Amino acid sequence: MSSSAGVGAGLGVRAARRGNLWLYDTARRVAGWLVRALRLRIIPTGLSDVPQGQVVLAVTHFGYGDFVPVALAWWTDRHDRLRFLVGPRPYRSRLLGAAITACGGVAVLGEADHASLSAAMRALDAGWSIALFPEAGVSRSFTVRRCHTGAVRMALATGVPLIPVGVWGGHRITTRGHGARNRTHRGSVRDAWMAPVRVHFGPPVAFGEGEPPEQSARRLQRALQEAVDVAAGDFPLGRPRGAWWVAAKDGGGAPTEAERDIWDAFDASHGLRPDRDKM
């Protein structure tokens, strides 16, 4: 079994060419100010296991704002920007879509092997690190669901290390069915005050020699779940039994994986999430 950690030849050794992403830096500063104002506690671990240089970060997606603690933790440790791959829904707003693009975001809008993958590969070729959510949407069960193959295909094609990143706690603030304004108080701005958010960076994912991307994606799914389990295992608020934001496998009140799959099938039938690999 060969590891993706070594970036000997190929894109990983190229010098990064940094663009003028002034809006990214502005958004990062605003996000940092909000974190300080709300006294959020972003608690990253595992960064010492992440190789220096370019990486592809595969991030779990339980909360709408999970990209924020990842980007801030990455900047604090590496003083480096991330190019995020973003699904189609934010681009329905021209203003929001333009802002995401100005921040260096790459739109994922079409079918497998389409222009979005090419754009991500060009970003890697230019020396950027890429971050994406391989589950292609928020997981209602707060466990990692099937991963699409885009992340592993980028890593396999370039030799850039693929890093699993587990985020736990951001979904308490806002996620599907638990927004910032909620009469039942199941996820609200009130929960953001002094809220802890754990971010665990796992070791590079190792791929089997010549294995198909689908098998590598299953390997990534397991690595992401391991990263989430590490983050949740020492979460400052614990895992209260019956709490809506705790996974059912840990005694929480979140939907089971079987219930999540039913909702996902419903969403796919209504065009709300991809029912096949988009990238």
PDB file of C-alpha atoms in Angstrom:
ATOM      1  CA  MET A   1       0.000   0.000   0.000  1.00  0.00           C
ATOM      2  CA  SER A   2       1.477   3.329  -1.037  1.00  0.00           C
ATOM      3  CA  SER A   3       0.867   6.525   0.901  1.00  0.00           C
ATOM      4  CA  SER A   4      -0.104   9.831  -0.641  1.00  0.00           C
ATOM      5  CA  ALA A   5       2.034  11.597   1.948  1.00  0.00           C
ATOM      6  CA  GLY A   6       5.098  11.757  -0.254  1.00  0.00           C
ATOM      7  CA  VAL A   7       4.933  14.540  -2.814  1.00  0.00           C
ATOM      8  CA  GLY A   8       8.100  13.677  -4.710  1.00  0.00           C
ATOM      9  CA  ALA A   9       7.356  14.522  -8.299  1.00  0.00           C
ATOM     10  CA  GLY A  10       4.518  16.337  -9.960  1.00  0.00           C
ATOM     11  CA  LEU A  11       2.444  19.211  -8.769  1.00  0.00           C
ATOM     12  CA  GLY A  12       3.336  19.039  -5.089  1.00  0.00           C
ATOM     13  CA  VAL A  13       6.861  20.418  -5.586  1.00  0.00           C
ATOM     14  CA  ARG A  14       5.856  23.464  -7.611  1.00  0.00           C
ATOM     15  CA  ALA A  15       6.118  26.863  -6.053  1.00  0.00           C
ATOM     16  CA  ALA A  16       2.755  28.359  -5.205  1.00  0.00           C
ATOM     17  CA  ARG A  17       1.702  31.375  -7.262  1.00  0.00           C
ATOM     18  CA  ARG A  18      -0.478  33.494  -5.030  1.00  0.00           C
ATOM     19  CA  GLY A  19      -3.185  35.613  -6.600  1.00  0.00           C
ATOM     20  CA  ASN A  20      -4.679  38.825  -5.295  1.00  0.00           C
ATOM     21  CA  LEU A  21      -7.570  37.326  -3.312  1.00  0.00           C
ATOM     22  CA  TRP A  22      -8.247  40.496  -1.366  1.00  0.00           C
ATOM     23  CA  LEU A  23     -11.853  39.495  -0.669  1.00  0.00           C
ATOM     24  CA  TYR A  24     -10.691  36.175   0.842  1.00  0.00           C
ATOM     25  CA  ASP A  25      -8.415  38.075   3.222  1.00  0.00           C
ATOM     26  CA  THR A  26     -11.203  40.505   4.060  1.00  0.00           C
ATOM     27  CA  ALA A  27     -13.639  37.660   4.745  1.00  0.00           C
ATOM     28  CA  ARG A  28     -11.021  35.895   6.859  1.00  0.00           C
ATOM     29  CA  ARG A  29     -10.509  39.013   8.985  1.00  0.00           C
ATOM     30  CA  VAL A  30     -14.267  39.505   9.403  1.00  0.00           C
ATOM     31  CA  ALA A  31     -14.680  35.835  10.374  1.00  0.00           C
ATOM     32  CA  GLY A  32     -11.857  36.171  12.873  1.00  0.00           C
ATOM     33  CA  TRP A  33     -13.531  39.227  14.371  1.00  0.00           C
ATOM     34  CA  LEU A  34     -16.843  37.352  14.710  1.00  0.00           C
ATOM     35  CA  VAL A  35     -15.086  34.422  16.358  1.00  0.00           C
ATOM     36  CA  ARG A  36     -13.540  36.766  18.891  1.00  0.00           C
ATOM     37  CA  ALA A  37     -16.796  38.687  19.419  1.00  0.00           C
ATOM     38  CA  LEU A  38     -18.735  35.481  20.081  1.00  0.00           C
ATOM     39  CA  ARG A  39     -15.797  34.027  22.009  1.00  0.00           C
ATOM     40  CA  LEU A  40     -15.946  30.888  19.917  1.00  0.00           C
ATOM     41  CA  ARG A  41     -13.324  28.299  20.772  1.00  0.00           C
ATOM     42  CA  ILE A  42     -11.813  26.725  17.655  1.00  0.00           C
ATOM     43  CA  ILE A  43      -9.748  23.774  18.862  1.00  0.00           C
ATOM     44  CA  PRO A  44      -7.573  22.254  16.107  1.00  0.00           C
ATOM     45  CA  THR A  45      -5.495  19.110  16.511  1.00  0.00           C
ATOM     46  CA  GLY A  46      -3.409  16.910  14.226  1.00  0.00           C
ATOM     47  CA  LEU A  47      -1.803  19.694  12.205  1.00  0.00           C
ATOM     48  CA  SER A  48       1.633  18.359  13.074  1.00  0.00           C
ATOM     49  CA  ASP A  49       0.784  15.234  11.073  1.00  0.00           C
ATOM     50  CA  VAL A  50      -0.029  17.242   7.932  1.00  0.00           C
ATOM     51  CA  PRO A  51       2.895  17.518   5.493  1.00  0.00           C
ATOM     52  CA  GLN A  52       4.181  20.950   4.596  1.00  0.00           C
ATOM     53  CA  GLY A  53       3.325  22.292   1.165  1.00  0.00           C
ATOM     54  CA  GLN A  54       0.286  21.655  -0.970  1.00  0.00           C
ATOM     55  CA  VAL A  55      -2.545  19.431   0.236  1.00  0.00           C
ATOM     56  CA  VAL A  56      -6.081  18.456  -0.664  1.00  0.00           C
ATOM     57  CA  LEU A  57      -8.252  18.822   2.441  1.00  0.00           C
ATOM     58  CA  ALA A  58     -11.337  16.602   2.475  1.00  0.00           C
ATOM     59  CA  VAL A  59     -13.657  18.063   5.122  1.00  0.00           C
ATOM     60  CA  THR A  60     -16.709  16.569   6.819  1.00  0.00           C
ATOM     61  CA  HIS A  61     -19.925  18.497   6.317  1.00  0.00           C
ATOM     62  CA  PHE A  62     -22.314  18.491   9.266  1.00  0.00           C
ATOM     63  CA  GLY A  63     -22.858  22.248   9.640  1.00  0.00           C
ATOM     64  CA  TYR A  64     -23.294  25.047   7.123  1.00  0.00           C
ATOM     65  CA  GLY A  65     -20.306  26.992   8.409  1.00  0.00           C
ATOM     66  CA  ASP A  66     -17.776  24.165   8.756  1.00  0.00           C
ATOM     67  CA  PHE A  67     -15.472  25.825   6.237  1.00  0.00           C
ATOM     68  CA  VAL A  68     -14.856  28.754   8.602  1.00  0.00           C
ATOM     69  CA  PRO A  69     -12.973  26.975  11.436  1.00  0.00           C
ATOM     70  CA  VAL A  70     -11.012  24.959   8.876  1.00  0.00           C
ATOM     71  CA  ALA A  71      -9.901  28.061   6.986  1.00  0.00           C
ATOM     72  CA  LEU A  72      -9.037  29.943  10.186  1.00  0.00           C
ATOM     73  CA  ALA A  73      -7.127  27.028  11.714  1.00  0.00           C
ATOM     74  CA  TRP A  74      -5.243  26.525   8.460  1.00  0.00           C
ATOM     75  CA  TRP A  75      -4.318  30.209   8.238  1.00  0.00           C
ATOM     76  CA  THR A  76      -3.162  30.328  11.860  1.00  0.00           C
ATOM     77  CA  ASP A  77      -0.913  27.272  11.422  1.00  0.00           C
ATOM     78  CA  ARG A  78       0.297  27.677   7.828  1.00  0.00           C
ATOM     79  CA  HIS A  79      -0.417  31.321   7.004  1.00  0.00           C
ATOM     80  CA  ASP A  80      -1.884  30.063   3.765  1.00  0.00           C
ATOM     81  CA  ARG A  81      -5.168  30.442   1.894  1.00  0.00           C
ATOM     82  CA  LEU A  82      -7.381  27.571   0.744  1.00  0.00           C
ATOM     83  CA  ARG A  83      -9.313  27.310  -2.509  1.00  0.00           C
ATOM     84  CA  PHE A  84     -12.701  25.816  -1.603  1.00  0.00           C
ATOM     85  CA  LEU A  85     -14.821  23.782  -3.998  1.00  0.00           C
ATOM     86  CA  VAL A  86     -18.423  24.937  -3.607  1.00  0.00           C
ATOM     87  CA  GLY A  87     -21.639  23.232  -4.698  1.00  0.00           C
ATOM     88  CA  PRO A  88     -24.253  24.830  -6.964  1.00  0.00           C
ATOM     89  CA  ARG A  89     -26.812  26.165  -4.474  1.00  0.00           C
ATOM     90  CA  PRO A  90     -24.884  29.304  -3.354  1.00  0.00           C
ATOM     91  CA  TYR A  91     -24.408  30.246  -7.006  1.00  0.00           C
ATOM     92  CA  ARG A  92     -28.156  30.680  -7.441  1.00  0.00           C
ATOM     93  CA  SER A  93     -27.527  34.133  -5.988  1.00  0.00           C
ATOM     94  CA  ARG A  94     -25.466  36.143  -8.457  1.00  0.00           C
ATOM     95  CA  LEU A  95     -24.064  38.324  -5.697  1.00  0.00           C
ATOM     96  CA  LEU A  96     -23.088  35.413  -3.443  1.00  0.00           C
ATOM     97  CA  GLY A  97     -21.703  33.454  -6.377  1.00  0.00           C
ATOM     98  CA  ALA A  98     -19.587  36.403  -7.458  1.00  0.00           C
ATOM     99  CA  ALA A  99     -18.292  36.834  -3.893  1.00  0.00           C
ATOM    100  CA  ILE A 100     -17.368  33.142  -3.660  1.00  0.00           C
ATOM    101  CA  THR A 101     -15.522  33.357  -6.967  1.00  0.00           C
ATOM    102  CA  ALA A 102     -13.693  36.490  -5.828  1.00  0.00           C
ATOM    103  CA  CYS A 103     -12.618  34.551  -2.726  1.00  0.00           C
ATOM    104  CA  GLY A 104     -11.069  31.917  -4.969  1.00  0.00           C
ATOM    105  CA  GLY A 105     -13.940  29.432  -4.766  1.00  0.00           C
ATOM    106  CA  VAL A 106     -14.351  26.850  -7.511  1.00  0.00           C
ATOM    107  CA  ALA A 107     -17.932  26.061  -8.537  1.00  0.00           C
ATOM    108  CA  VAL A 108     -19.010  22.402  -8.756  1.00  0.00           C
ATOM    109  CA  LEU A 109     -21.916  22.611 -11.147  1.00  0.00           C
ATOM    110  CA  GLY A 110     -21.887  19.794 -13.693  1.00  0.00           C
ATOM    111  CA  GLU A 111     -21.272  16.101 -14.236  1.00  0.00           C
ATOM    112  CA  ALA A 112     -18.296  13.917 -13.369  1.00  0.00           C
ATOM    113  CA  ASP A 113     -15.053  14.823 -15.215  1.00  0.00           C
ATOM    114  CA  HIS A 114     -16.467  18.241 -16.059  1.00  0.00           C
ATOM    115  CA  ALA A 115     -14.911  21.709 -15.973  1.00  0.00           C
ATOM    116  CA  SER A 116     -14.958  21.945 -12.155  1.00  0.00           C
ATOM    117  CA  LEU A 117     -12.455  19.118 -11.814  1.00  0.00           C
ATOM    118  CA  SER A 118     -10.315  20.746 -14.487  1.00  0.00           C
ATOM    119  CA  ALA A 119     -10.453  24.064 -12.629  1.00  0.00           C
ATOM    120  CA  ALA A 120      -9.457  22.377  -9.364  1.00  0.00           C
ATOM    121  CA  MET A 121      -6.567  20.649 -11.107  1.00  0.00           C
ATOM    122  CA  ARG A 122      -5.410  23.991 -12.537  1.00  0.00           C
ATOM    123  CA  ALA A 123      -5.499  25.465  -9.030  1.00  0.00           C
ATOM    124  CA  LEU A 124      -3.332  22.602  -7.792  1.00  0.00           C
ATOM    125  CA  ASP A 125      -1.048  23.104 -10.788  1.00  0.00           C
ATOM    126  CA  ALA A 126      -0.686  26.755  -9.760  1.00  0.00           C
ATOM    127  CA  GLY A 127       0.438  25.743  -6.273  1.00  0.00           C
ATOM    128  CA  TRP A 128      -2.772  26.213  -4.287  1.00  0.00           C
ATOM    129  CA  SER A 129      -4.117  23.901  -1.618  1.00  0.00           C
ATOM    130  CA  ILE A 130      -7.676  22.735  -2.207  1.00  0.00           C
ATOM    131  CA  ALA A 131     -10.457  22.123   0.332  1.00  0.00           C
ATOM    132  CA  LEU A 132     -13.713  20.358  -0.484  1.00  0.00           C
ATOM    133  CA  PHE A 133     -16.621  18.489   1.067  1.00  0.00           C
ATOM    134  CA  PRO A 134     -16.623  15.040  -0.584  1.00  0.00           C
ATOM    135  CA  GLU A 135     -20.009  14.081   0.886  1.00  0.00           C
ATOM    136  CA  ALA A 136     -21.604  16.722  -1.401  1.00  0.00           C
ATOM    137  CA  GLY A 137     -23.985  18.084   1.213  1.00  0.00           C
ATOM    138  CA  VAL A 138     -24.733  18.181   4.922  1.00  0.00           C
ATOM    139  CA  SER A 139     -25.146  14.782   6.580  1.00  0.00           C
ATOM    140  CA  ARG A 140     -28.242  14.802   8.801  1.00  0.00           C
ATOM    141  CA  SER A 141     -26.995  11.825  10.831  1.00  0.00           C
ATOM    142  CA  PHE A 142     -23.759  13.623  11.813  1.00  0.00           C
ATOM    143  CA  THR A 143     -21.862  10.603  10.586  1.00  0.00           C
ATOM    144  CA  VAL A 144     -19.889  10.513   7.345  1.00  0.00           C
ATOM    145  CA  ARG A 145     -21.846   9.268   4.352  1.00  0.00           C
ATOM    146  CA  ARG A 146     -20.636   8.029   0.972  1.00  0.00           C
ATOM    147  CA  CYS A 147     -17.900  10.201  -0.494  1.00  0.00           C
ATOM    148  CA  HIS A 148     -17.713  11.239  -4.117  1.00  0.00           C
ATOM    149  CA  THR A 149     -14.481  10.504  -5.948  1.00  0.00           C
ATOM    150  CA  GLY A 150     -13.280  14.001  -6.877  1.00  0.00           C
ATOM    151  CA  ALA A 151     -10.941  14.377  -3.896  1.00  0.00           C
ATOM    152  CA  VAL A 152      -9.246  11.027  -4.401  1.00  0.00           C
ATOM    153  CA  ARG A 153      -8.958  11.536  -8.154  1.00  0.00           C
ATOM    154  CA  MET A 154      -7.203  14.862  -7.609  1.00  0.00           C
ATOM    155  CA  ALA A 155      -4.834  13.333  -5.071  1.00  0.00           C
ATOM    156  CA  LEU A 156      -4.102  10.252  -7.188  1.00  0.00           C
ATOM    157  CA  ALA A 157      -3.502  12.302 -10.324  1.00  0.00           C
ATOM    158  CA  THR A 158      -1.167  14.833  -8.711  1.00  0.00           C
ATOM    159  CA  GLY A 159       0.533  13.083  -5.799  1.00  0.00           C
ATOM    160  CA  VAL A 160      -0.633  15.867  -3.485  1.00  0.00           C
ATOM    161  CA  PRO A 161      -1.441  14.469  -0.001  1.00  0.00           C
ATOM    162  CA  LEU A 162      -5.128  13.932   0.772  1.00  0.00           C
ATOM    163  CA  ILE A 163      -5.891  14.976   4.349  1.00  0.00           C
ATOM    164  CA  PRO A 164      -9.130  13.981   6.130  1.00  0.00           C
ATOM    165  CA  VAL A 165     -10.499  16.785   8.315  1.00  0.00           C
ATOM    166  CA  GLY A 166     -13.208  16.131  10.882  1.00  0.00           C
ATOM    167  CA  VAL A 167     -15.210  19.111  12.183  1.00  0.00           C
ATOM    168  CA  TRP A 168     -17.394  18.686  15.254  1.00  0.00           C
ATOM    169  CA  GLY A 169     -19.469  21.305  17.027  1.00  0.00           C
ATOM    170  CA  GLY A 170     -20.161  23.766  14.226  1.00  0.00           C
ATOM    171  CA  HIS A 171     -23.442  22.008  13.483  1.00  0.00           C
ATOM    172  CA  ARG A 172     -24.732  22.992  16.937  1.00  0.00           C
ATOM    173  CA  ILE A 173     -24.841  26.587  15.652  1.00  0.00           C
ATOM    174  CA  THR A 174     -26.506  26.062  12.287  1.00  0.00           C
ATOM    175  CA  THR A 175     -27.233  23.037  10.127  1.00  0.00           C
ATOM    176  CA  ARG A 176     -30.120  21.493   8.208  1.00  0.00           C
ATOM    177  CA  GLY A 177     -33.340  21.983  10.157  1.00  0.00           C
ATOM    178  CA  HIS A 178     -31.526  23.810  12.935  1.00  0.00           C
ATOM    179  CA  GLY A 179     -30.948  27.340  11.730  1.00  0.00           C
ATOM    180  CA  ALA A 180     -29.918  30.583  13.342  1.00  0.00           C
ATOM    181  CA  ARG A 181     -33.602  31.447  13.892  1.00  0.00           C
ATOM    182  CA  ASN A 182     -35.502  28.588  15.392  1.00  0.00           C
ATOM    183  CA  ARG A 183     -38.428  28.678  17.790  1.00  0.00           C
ATOM    184  CA  THR A 184     -37.486  25.304  19.246  1.00  0.00           C
ATOM    185  CA  HIS A 185     -33.957  26.605  19.942  1.00  0.00           C
ATOM    186  CA  ARG A 186     -32.532  23.589  18.113  1.00  0.00           C
ATOM    187  CA  GLY A 187     -29.536  25.433  16.794  1.00  0.00           C
ATOM    188  CA  SER A 188     -29.446  29.203  17.192  1.00  0.00           C
ATOM    189  CA  VAL A 189     -27.234  32.237  17.506  1.00  0.00           C
ATOM    190  CA  ARG A 190     -27.486  31.750  21.274  1.00  0.00           C
ATOM    191  CA  ASP A 191     -25.611  28.462  20.866  1.00  0.00           C
ATOM    192  CA  ALA A 192     -22.733  30.313  19.185  1.00  0.00           C
ATOM    193  CA  TRP A 193     -21.798  32.202  22.369  1.00  0.00           C
ATOM    194  CA  MET A 194     -18.556  30.664  23.650  1.00  0.00           C
ATOM    195  CA  ALA A 195     -19.265  27.566  21.575  1.00  0.00           C
ATOM    196  CA  PRO A 196     -16.428  25.088  21.109  1.00  0.00           C
ATOM    197  CA  VAL A 197     -15.661  23.780  17.620  1.00  0.00           C
ATOM    198  CA  ARG A 198     -13.231  20.892  17.254  1.00  0.00           C
ATOM    199  CA  VAL A 199     -11.240  20.477  14.045  1.00  0.00           C
ATOM    200  CA  HIS A 200      -9.092  17.365  13.712  1.00  0.00           C
ATOM    201  CA  PHE A 201      -6.647  16.942  10.839  1.00  0.00           C
ATOM    202  CA  GLY A 202      -5.951  13.266  10.258  1.00  0.00           C
ATOM    203  CA  PRO A 203      -2.843  11.764   8.663  1.00  0.00           C
ATOM    204  CA  PRO A 204      -2.664  11.545   4.851  1.00  0.00           C
ATOM    205  CA  VAL A 205      -4.913   8.883   3.366  1.00  0.00           C
ATOM    206  CA  ALA A 206      -2.987   5.917   1.961  1.00  0.00           C
ATOM    207  CA  PHE A 207      -4.224   4.352  -1.255  1.00  0.00           C
ATOM    208  CA  GLY A 208      -3.815   0.806  -2.500  1.00  0.00           C
ATOM    209  CA  GLU A 209      -1.740   0.344  -5.624  1.00  0.00           C
ATOM    210  CA  GLY A 210      -3.950   0.640  -8.683  1.00  0.00           C
ATOM    211  CA  GLU A 211      -7.222   0.588  -6.730  1.00  0.00           C
ATOM    212  CA  PRO A 212     -10.261   2.166  -8.429  1.00  0.00           C
ATOM    213  CA  PRO A 213     -11.396   5.638  -7.285  1.00  0.00           C
ATOM    214  CA  GLU A 214     -14.604   4.219  -5.789  1.00  0.00           C
ATOM    215  CA  GLN A 215     -12.601   2.007  -3.435  1.00  0.00           C
ATOM    216  CA  SER A 216     -10.314   4.919  -2.552  1.00  0.00           C
ATOM    217  CA  ALA A 217     -13.420   7.015  -1.788  1.00  0.00           C
ATOM    218  CA  ARG A 218     -14.599   4.350   0.670  1.00  0.00           C
ATOM    219  CA  ARG A 219     -11.169   4.503   2.272  1.00  0.00           C
ATOM    220  CA  LEU A 220     -11.550   8.274   2.547  1.00  0.00           C
ATOM    221  CA  GLN A 221     -14.998   7.881   4.114  1.00  0.00           C
ATOM    222  CA  ARG A 222     -13.521   5.670   6.866  1.00  0.00           C
ATOM    223  CA  ALA A 223     -10.669   8.131   7.454  1.00  0.00           C
ATOM    224  CA  LEU A 224     -13.119  11.025   7.754  1.00  0.00           C
ATOM    225  CA  GLN A 225     -15.240   9.123  10.269  1.00  0.00           C
ATOM    226  CA  GLU A 226     -12.113   8.376  12.301  1.00  0.00           C
ATOM    227  CA  ALA A 227     -11.241  12.106  12.281  1.00  0.00           C
ATOM    228  CA  VAL A 228     -14.764  13.014  13.443  1.00  0.00           C
ATOM    229  CA  ASP A 229     -14.624  10.411  16.199  1.00  0.00           C
ATOM    230  CA  VAL A 230     -11.372  11.941  17.461  1.00  0.00           C
ATOM    231  CA  ALA A 231     -12.907  15.433  17.432  1.00  0.00           C
ATOM    232  CA  ALA A 232     -16.125  14.315  19.121  1.00  0.00           C
ATOM    233  CA  GLY A 233     -14.306  12.108  21.611  1.00  0.00           C
ATOM    234  CA  ASP A 234     -12.782  15.018  23.525  1.00  0.00           C
ATOM    235  CA  PHE A 235     -15.412  17.645  22.690  1.00  0.00           C
ATOM    236  CA  PRO A 236     -15.627  20.042  25.674  1.00  0.00           C
ATOM    237  CA  LEU A 237     -19.422  19.631  25.941  1.00  0.00           C
ATOM    238  CA  GLY A 238     -19.245  15.848  25.780  1.00  0.00           C
ATOM    239  CA  ARG A 239     -21.922  13.850  23.971  1.00  0.00           C
ATOM    240  CA  PRO A 240     -25.103  14.245  26.055  1.00  0.00           C
ATOM    241  CA  ARG A 241     -27.463  11.322  25.669  1.00  0.00           C
ATOM    242  CA  GLY A 242     -30.464  12.235  23.521  1.00  0.00           C
ATOM    243  CA  ALA A 243     -29.026  15.591  22.386  1.00  0.00           C
ATOM    244  CA  TRP A 244     -30.187  16.431  18.857  1.00  0.00           C
ATOM    245  CA  TRP A 245     -26.633  17.258  17.744  1.00  0.00           C
ATOM    246  CA  VAL A 246     -25.140  13.920  18.875  1.00  0.00           C
ATOM    247  CA  ALA A 247     -25.061  11.003  16.443  1.00  0.00           C
ATOM    248  CA  ALA A 248     -27.490   8.147  17.084  1.00  0.00           C
ATOM    249  CA  LYS A 249     -24.584   5.675  17.258  1.00  0.00           C
ATOM    250  CA  ASP A 250     -23.352   7.601  20.310  1.00  0.00           C
ATOM    251  CA  GLY A 251     -26.743   7.698  22.033  1.00  0.00           C
ATOM    252  CA  GLY A 252     -27.816  11.027  20.604  1.00  0.00           C
ATOM    253  CA  GLY A 253     -31.063  12.175  19.061  1.00  0.00           C
ATOM    254  CA  ALA A 254     -29.818  12.716  15.501  1.00  0.00           C
ATOM    255  CA  PRO A 255     -31.417  10.686  12.687  1.00  0.00           C
ATOM    256  CA  THR A 256     -29.984   7.218  12.174  1.00  0.00           C
ATOM    257  CA  GLU A 257     -28.021   6.507   9.017  1.00  0.00           C
ATOM    258  CA  ALA A 258     -30.995   4.594   7.625  1.00  0.00           C
ATOM    259  CA  GLU A 259     -33.259   7.601   8.256  1.00  0.00           C
ATOM    260  CA  ARG A 260     -30.665   9.903   6.710  1.00  0.00           C
ATOM    261  CA  ASP A 261     -30.564   7.739   3.581  1.00  0.00           C
ATOM    262  CA  ILE A 262     -34.347   8.046   3.228  1.00  0.00           C
ATOM    263  CA  TRP A 263     -34.103  11.836   3.433  1.00  0.00           C
ATOM    264  CA  ASP A 264     -31.193  11.844   0.983  1.00  0.00           C
ATOM    265  CA  ALA A 265     -33.208   9.790  -1.515  1.00  0.00           C
ATOM    266  CA  PHE A 266     -36.076  12.262  -1.148  1.00  0.00           C
ATOM    267  CA  ASP A 267     -33.712  15.188  -1.711  1.00  0.00           C
ATOM    268  CA  ALA A 268     -32.189  13.525  -4.771  1.00  0.00           C
ATOM    269  CA  SER A 269     -35.627  12.919  -6.273  1.00  0.00           C
ATOM    270  CA  HIS A 270     -36.356  16.636  -5.909  1.00  0.00           C
ATOM    271  CA  GLY A 271     -33.005  17.783  -7.235  1.00  0.00           C
ATOM    272  CA  LEU A 272     -31.747  18.991  -3.859  1.00  0.00           C
ATOM    273  CA  ARG A 273     -28.562  16.886  -3.828  1.00  0.00           C
ATOM    274  CA  PRO A 274     -26.698  14.792  -6.381  1.00  0.00           C
ATOM    275  CA  ASP A 275     -27.711  11.145  -6.602  1.00  0.00           C
ATOM    276  CA  ARG A 276     -24.511  10.308  -8.478  1.00  0.00           C
ATOM    277  CA  ASP A 277     -20.875  11.330  -8.474  1.00  0.00           C
ATOM    278  CA  LYS A 278     -20.601  14.929  -9.690  1.00  0.00           C
ATOM    279  CA  MET A 279     -16.849  15.171  -9.356  1.00  0.00           C
TER     280      MET A 279
END
